[in-house]
Coordinates of C-alpha atoms in Angstrom, one line a residue:
G17 CA 0.0 0.0 0.0
D18 CA 1.2 3.5 -0.8
G19 CA 4.3 2.0 -2.6
I20 CA 5.3 0.0 0.5
P21 CA 5.3 -3.9 0.3
V22 CA 2.5 -5.4 2.4
T23 CA 2.7 -8.7 4.2
G24 CA 0.1 -10.7 6.1
T25 CA -2.5 -10.2 3.4
Y26 CA -4.7 -12.9 1.8
V27 CA -3.9 -13.2 -1.9
V28 CA -5.6 -15.6 -4.3
A29 CA -4.9 -16.4 -7.9
R30 CA -7.5 -17.6 -10.3
I31 CA -6.8 -19.2 -13.7
Y32 CA -9.4 -19.1 -16.5
D33 CA -9.2 -21.2 -19.7
P34 CA -9.6 -19.7 -23.3
G35 CA -13.4 -20.1 -22.9
N36 CA -13.2 -18.0 -19.6
K37 CA -14.1 -21.1 -17.5
L38 CA -12.4 -21.2 -14.1
V39 CA -10.0 -24.1 -14.0
S40 CA -8.0 -23.4 -10.8
T41 CA -8.0 -21.3 -7.6
I42 CA -4.7 -21.0 -5.8
D43 CA -4.1 -19.5 -2.3
L44 CA -0.7 -17.8 -2.6
E45 CA 2.0 -18.2 0.0
D46 CA 3.2 -15.1 1.9
L47 CA 7.0 -14.9 1.6
G48 CA 7.2 -12.2 4.3
N49 CA 8.7 -9.4 2.1
G50 CA 5.6 -8.3 0.2
S51 CA 5.9 -11.1 -2.3
Y52 CA 3.5 -14.0 -2.7
T53 CA 3.9 -17.2 -4.6
G54 CA 2.0 -20.2 -5.8
S55 CA 2.3 -22.8 -8.6
Y56 CA 0.0 -24.3 -11.2
Y57 CA 0.7 -27.6 -12.9
V58 CA 0.0 -27.6 -16.6
E59 CA -1.4 -31.1 -17.0
Y60 CA -1.6 -33.1 -20.2
G61 CA -4.8 -32.7 -22.2
L62 CA -5.5 -29.0 -21.4
S63 CA -6.9 -26.9 -24.2
E64 CA -4.4 -24.9 -26.1
G65 CA -4.9 -21.1 -26.2
V66 CA -4.6 -17.9 -24.1
Y67 CA -5.3 -18.3 -20.4
T68 CA -6.2 -15.6 -17.9
L69 CA -4.4 -15.2 -14.6
E70 CA -6.3 -13.0 -12.1
V71 CA -4.6 -12.1 -8.8
E72 CA -6.7 -10.5 -6.0
A73 CA -5.6 -9.2 -2.6
F74 CA -7.9 -8.9 0.4
V75 CA -7.7 -6.9 3.7
D76 CA -10.3 -7.5 6.4
N77 CA -12.3 -9.6 3.9
S78 CA -12.5 -6.7 1.5
S79 CA -10.9 -6.7 -2.0
V80 CA -8.2 -4.1 -2.2
A81 CA -6.4 -4.9 -5.4
V82 CA -6.9 -6.9 -8.6
D83 CA -4.4 -7.5 -11.4
T84 CA -4.7 -9.6 -14.6
V85 CA -2.1 -11.1 -16.9
Y86 CA -2.4 -13.5 -19.8
F87 CA -0.3 -16.5 -20.8
N88 CA -0.4 -19.0 -23.6
I89 CA -0.5 -22.8 -23.4
S90 CA 0.5 -24.8 -26.5
A91 CA 1.8 -28.3 -27.2
P92 CA 5.6 -28.4 -27.6
S93 CA 6.4 -28.7 -31.3
G94 CA 8.7 -31.5 -32.5
Y95 CA 8.0 -33.8 -29.5
S96 CA 5.5 -36.6 -29.3
I97 CA 5.0 -40.0 -27.6
E98 CA 2.9 -42.6 -29.3
V99 CA 1.4 -45.1 -26.8
E100 CA -0.3 -48.4 -27.4
T101 CA -1.2 -51.6 -25.5
D102 CA -1.0 -55.1 -26.8
K103 CA -4.8 -55.6 -26.5
D104 CA -7.8 -53.5 -26.7
V105 CA -9.6 -55.6 -24.1
Y106 CA -8.2 -57.6 -21.1
M107 CA -10.0 -60.2 -19.1
V108 CA -8.5 -60.3 -15.6
P109 CA -6.3 -61.8 -14.5
D110 CA -3.9 -60.7 -17.2
N111 CA -0.7 -58.7 -18.1
A112 CA -1.0 -55.5 -20.1
T113 CA 2.0 -54.7 -22.2
V114 CA 2.6 -51.0 -23.0
K115 CA 4.7 -49.8 -25.9
A116 CA 5.7 -46.2 -26.5
L117 CA 7.6 -44.5 -29.4
L118 CA 9.3 -41.2 -28.5
I119 CA 9.7 -38.8 -31.4
V120 CA 12.0 -35.8 -31.1
E121 CA 12.4 -33.4 -34.1
G122 CA 10.8 -36.0 -36.4
S123 CA 13.1 -38.9 -35.4
P124 CA 12.9 -41.7 -32.8
R125 CA 14.8 -40.8 -29.7
P126 CA 16.4 -43.6 -27.5
G127 CA 18.2 -43.0 -24.2
E128 CA 15.6 -41.1 -22.3
N129 CA 13.7 -42.0 -19.1
L130 CA 10.1 -42.7 -19.8
T131 CA 7.5 -43.3 -17.1
A132 CA 4.2 -45.2 -17.6
C133 CA 1.2 -44.7 -15.3
L134 CA -1.9 -46.9 -15.3
Y135 CA -5.1 -45.2 -14.0
F136 CA -8.3 -46.8 -12.8
P137 CA -11.6 -45.9 -14.4
N138 CA -12.2 -43.3 -11.6
G139 CA -8.9 -41.6 -12.5
T140 CA -6.9 -42.7 -9.5
L141 CA -3.4 -44.1 -10.0
A142 CA -3.2 -47.9 -10.1
E143 CA 0.6 -48.3 -10.8
E144 CA 3.6 -46.3 -12.0
K145 CA 6.6 -47.9 -13.8
L146 CA 9.9 -46.8 -15.5
M147 CA 9.9 -48.1 -19.0
Q148 CA 12.6 -50.3 -20.6
D149 CA 14.6 -48.5 -23.4
L150 CA 14.7 -50.8 -26.4
G151 CA 17.5 -48.7 -28.0
N152 CA 15.6 -47.6 -31.1
G153 CA 13.3 -44.9 -29.8
S154 CA 10.8 -47.6 -28.6
Y155 CA 10.1 -48.2 -24.9
T156 CA 8.1 -50.9 -23.1
T157 CA 6.8 -52.1 -19.8
W158 CA 3.9 -54.2 -18.4
F159 CA 1.2 -54.0 -15.7
L160 CA -0.3 -56.9 -13.8
L161 CA -4.1 -56.8 -13.9
P162 CA -5.3 -58.9 -10.9
E163 CA -8.7 -60.4 -10.5
N164 CA -9.9 -57.7 -8.1
Y165 CA -9.5 -54.9 -10.6
P166 CA -12.9 -53.4 -11.5
S167 CA -14.3 -53.5 -15.0
G168 CA -14.1 -50.3 -16.9
V169 CA -12.0 -48.1 -19.2
Y170 CA -8.5 -47.6 -17.9
S171 CA -6.0 -45.0 -19.2
V172 CA -2.3 -45.4 -19.7
E173 CA -0.1 -42.2 -19.6
V174 CA 3.5 -42.1 -20.7
S175 CA 5.7 -39.1 -20.0
T176 CA 9.3 -37.8 -20.0
V177 CA 11.2 -34.5 -19.6
I178 CA 13.5 -33.2 -22.3
N179 CA 15.1 -29.8 -22.1
D180 CA 12.8 -28.8 -19.2
T181 CA 9.8 -29.7 -21.5
I182 CA 7.3 -32.3 -20.3
I183 CA 6.3 -34.6 -23.2
M184 CA 3.2 -36.8 -22.7
G185 CA 1.2 -39.4 -24.6
N186 CA -1.7 -41.5 -23.6
T187 CA -4.2 -44.2 -24.7
T188 CA -7.1 -46.1 -23.2
T189 CA -7.8 -49.8 -22.8
V190 CA -10.7 -51.9 -21.4
V191 CA -10.5 -54.2 -18.5
S192 CA -13.3 -56.6 -17.7
N193 CA -13.7 -58.9 -14.7
G194 CA -16.5 -60.8 -16.3
K195 CA -19.1 -59.4 -14.0
L196 CA -20.5 -56.5 -16.1
K197 CA -23.9 -55.1 -15.2
F198 CA -26.2 -54.6 -18.2
T199 CA -29.4 -52.5 -18.2
I200 CA -32.0 -51.6 -20.8
T201 CA -34.3 -48.5 -20.7
V202 CA -37.2 -48.3 -23.0
N203 CA -37.5 -44.7 -24.0
D204 CA -40.4 -44.9 -26.4
G205 CA -42.4 -47.5 -28.4
Y206 CA -45.2 -47.2 -31.0
V207 CA -46.6 -48.8 -34.1
V208 CA -46.9 -47.2 -37.6
N209 CA -48.8 -49.1 -40.3
G210 CA -48.0 -52.4 -38.6
T211 CA -44.3 -51.6 -38.1
V212 CA -43.2 -51.8 -34.5
I213 CA -40.7 -49.1 -33.5
V214 CA -39.0 -49.2 -30.1
N215 CA -36.4 -46.7 -28.9
I216 CA -34.1 -48.1 -26.2
T217 CA -30.9 -47.1 -24.3
A218 CA -28.5 -49.9 -23.6
R219 CA -25.9 -49.4 -20.7
V220 CA -23.0 -51.2 -19.2
E221 CA -22.7 -49.7 -15.8
E222 CA -19.0 -50.0 -15.5
G223 CA -18.6 -47.7 -18.6
V224 CA -17.1 -50.6 -20.7
P225 CA -17.8 -49.8 -24.4
I226 CA -20.7 -51.6 -26.0
A227 CA -19.6 -53.6 -29.0
K228 CA -22.9 -54.7 -30.4
V229 CA -26.7 -54.6 -29.7
Y230 CA -29.1 -57.0 -31.3
Y231 CA -32.6 -58.3 -30.7
H232 CA -34.5 -61.6 -30.9
I233 CA -38.2 -62.0 -31.4
D234 CA -39.2 -64.8 -29.1
E235 CA -36.2 -67.2 -29.4
G236 CA -35.6 -66.5 -33.0
S237 CA -32.4 -65.7 -34.8
A238 CA -30.4 -62.6 -33.7
I239 CA -31.1 -59.4 -35.7
E240 CA -28.2 -57.1 -35.3
I241 CA -28.7 -53.3 -35.0
Q242 CA -26.0 -52.1 -37.3
K243 CA -25.5 -48.6 -35.8
P244 CA -26.7 -46.8 -32.7
E245 CA -28.2 -43.3 -33.0
D246 CA -24.9 -41.5 -32.7
G247 CA -23.4 -43.6 -35.5
N248 CA -20.8 -45.7 -33.7
Y249 CA -20.6 -48.3 -30.9
D250 CA -17.9 -46.6 -28.8
S251 CA -19.2 -45.9 -25.3
G252 CA -20.8 -47.7 -22.3
E253 CA -24.2 -46.1 -23.2
E254 CA -25.8 -46.4 -26.6
T255 CA -29.3 -45.6 -27.9
V256 CA -30.7 -47.8 -30.7
I257 CA -33.9 -48.1 -32.6
I258 CA -35.6 -51.5 -33.1
S259 CA -37.9 -51.5 -36.1
F260 CA -39.6 -54.4 -37.8
D261 CA -42.8 -55.3 -39.7
A262 CA -45.0 -57.1 -37.1
K263 CA -47.6 -58.3 -39.7
H264 CA -45.6 -61.5 -40.1
Y265 CA -46.4 -62.5 -36.5
L266 CA -49.8 -63.4 -35.3
G267 CA -50.6 -63.7 -31.6
E268 CA -48.5 -62.5 -28.7
H269 CA -44.7 -62.4 -28.9
E270 CA -41.7 -61.2 -26.9
I271 CA -38.8 -58.9 -27.9
Y272 CA -35.5 -59.7 -26.2
V273 CA -32.5 -57.3 -26.6
T274 CA -28.9 -58.5 -26.2
I275 CA -26.0 -56.2 -25.4
E276 CA -22.5 -57.3 -26.1
A277 CA -19.6 -55.5 -24.5
V278 CA -15.8 -55.6 -24.9
D279 CA -15.9 -57.3 -28.3
G280 CA -18.3 -60.0 -27.3
T281 CA -16.5 -61.3 -24.2
N282 CA -19.5 -60.4 -22.1
S283 CA -23.1 -60.3 -23.0
S284 CA -26.6 -60.3 -21.5
K285 CA -30.0 -61.0 -22.9
I286 CA -32.7 -58.7 -21.6
Y287 CA -36.4 -58.9 -22.1
V288 CA -37.8 -55.6 -23.4
V289 CA -41.6 -55.7 -24.2
N290 CA -44.4 -57.7 -25.7
F291 CA -46.3 -57.1 -28.9
Y292 CA -49.6 -58.6 -30.0
V293 CA -50.8 -59.0 -33.6
R294 CA -54.4 -59.7 -34.7
V295 CA -56.3 -59.5 -38.0
Q296 CA -59.6 -57.7 -38.2
P297 CA -62.0 -58.0 -41.2
K298 CA -63.2 -55.1 -43.2
R299 CA -66.2 -53.0 -42.1
Y300 CA -67.3 -52.7 -38.5
S301 CA -65.7 -54.6 -35.6
I302 CA -65.5 -54.4 -31.8
I303 CA -62.1 -54.5 -30.3
A304 CA -60.6 -54.0 -26.8
P305 CA -57.0 -53.3 -25.8
Y306 CA -55.0 -56.5 -25.4
F307 CA -52.5 -55.1 -22.9
K308 CA -53.2 -53.4 -19.7
H309 CA -50.1 -51.3 -19.8
H310 CA -48.5 -49.5 -22.8
I311 CA -45.3 -47.6 -23.3
R312 CA -47.2 -44.6 -24.6
E313 CA -50.7 -43.7 -23.4
Y314 CA -52.9 -45.8 -25.6
R315 CA -55.2 -43.3 -27.3
A316 CA -57.5 -43.5 -30.4
S317 CA -54.8 -41.7 -32.4
E318 CA -52.2 -44.4 -31.5
L319 CA -54.6 -47.1 -32.7
A320 CA -55.3 -45.2 -35.9
R321 CA -51.6 -44.7 -36.6
S322 CA -50.8 -48.4 -35.9
V323 CA -53.4 -49.5 -38.5
G324 CA -52.9 -46.9 -41.2
A325 CA -55.3 -45.6 -43.8
N326 CA -57.7 -48.6 -43.7
L327 CA -59.0 -47.4 -40.3
T328 CA -61.5 -44.6 -40.8
G329 CA -63.2 -44.3 -37.4
I330 CA -63.2 -45.3 -33.7
W331 CA -66.3 -45.0 -31.4
W332 CA -67.1 -45.8 -27.8
W333 CA -70.4 -45.8 -25.9
D334 CA -70.4 -43.5 -22.8
T335 CA -72.8 -45.4 -20.6
E336 CA -72.9 -42.6 -18.0
N337 CA -73.9 -39.9 -20.4
Q338 CA -75.7 -42.3 -22.8
E339 CA -73.9 -41.0 -25.9
Y340 CA -71.2 -42.0 -28.4
H341 CA -67.8 -40.5 -28.6
S342 CA -65.9 -40.7 -31.9
Y343 CA -62.4 -40.2 -33.3
I344 CA -62.0 -39.8 -37.1
P345 CA -58.4 -39.9 -38.2
G346 CA -57.3 -36.7 -40.0
V347 CA -60.5 -34.9 -38.8
S348 CA -60.8 -35.1 -35.1
G349 CA -58.8 -32.7 -32.9
P350 CA -56.7 -33.5 -29.8
D351 CA -59.7 -32.9 -27.5
E352 CA -61.5 -35.8 -29.2
D353 CA -58.5 -38.2 -28.9
F354 CA -59.8 -40.4 -26.1
V355 CA -57.9 -43.0 -24.1
L356 CA -58.5 -46.7 -24.9
N357 CA -59.0 -48.4 -21.6
F358 CA -58.3 -52.1 -20.8
A359 CA -61.3 -54.4 -20.8
T360 CA -63.4 -51.8 -22.7
G361 CA -64.9 -52.4 -26.1
Y362 CA -64.6 -49.9 -29.0
F363 CA -66.2 -49.9 -32.4
I364 CA -63.9 -49.5 -35.4
Y365 CA -64.5 -49.3 -39.2
L366 CA -62.0 -50.8 -41.6
T367 CA -62.1 -50.3 -45.4
D368 CA -60.2 -53.5 -45.9
E369 CA -58.9 -56.5 -43.8
S370 CA -56.1 -55.1 -41.5
Y371 CA -53.5 -56.0 -39.0
I372 CA -53.8 -54.4 -35.6
V373 CA -50.5 -54.4 -33.7
E374 CA -50.2 -53.4 -30.1
I375 CA -47.1 -53.2 -27.8
G376 CA -47.2 -53.3 -24.0
W377 CA -47.4 -55.7 -21.1

């Protein structure tokens, strides 16, 4: 204050990334001569760009001074470490071999000290090892993966220091203990012109990547879903669409979904939902919902969409008010779209013989 160094003051430094998001807060140490110090570790994987360092001093809990400087973080040019493991998936117990290639100024560099770190799926360090120099710029080591290691996606990080510059490389690998937990969530399900469409999310709780999702109708052959909604099977949670023409199946049937994880080394078959198919003749019929529960609320519009253009009207008799209520596809509004209740009969009119497909339980 007033040009005189001040001691005994609380000084804090805040670091913001290029997107102005706070990434670190550091309480600075008082050196006793008006100077304050602290350190920030620039870890591997930070976004490159201009960072903001804001330093603020407090006296009696009141801010008395703020200063801001800027610094740039960029990857060191001419240095790289390429890291790989001998397998993409390990079934414990097993040994994981790690290989690294150190490149300096475009050429492999032997004779350096490289350290490999194995991290659990939660980010904590499992083991750290000094790698063996193979003499040609390549380095290697191995990690024991015992039976008690949890399933999940592990990361391997290799680093060294050259000319006061930290060079790092990393990769990921999957470890499975054969006790994966699979779950299925049905997000939506409906029928359009006899085609069943079910939207589901498949999960492996340990975060192990899903390799494949397929379904069976009853105990029939597996039908593989080629791609999830995001385009690739590459995570422990994938959303997929099951779609098939149900008119080939009369009566009640079951849909089973199978999730395969870690390249098929673990899988689980999970029952999803029932569907029921019946054939109704042209002209007037009386029908009742087959299932008591449905994925969507079972309204007249759902029945009309499931049948298609052949269905021209749905009616029900209101015994309390002694009057008919009707739903005419393409004409009736949302306020006329009544719920179809279990064990209640409804009149329908079909211009031709039609399949009525219902999904539920």
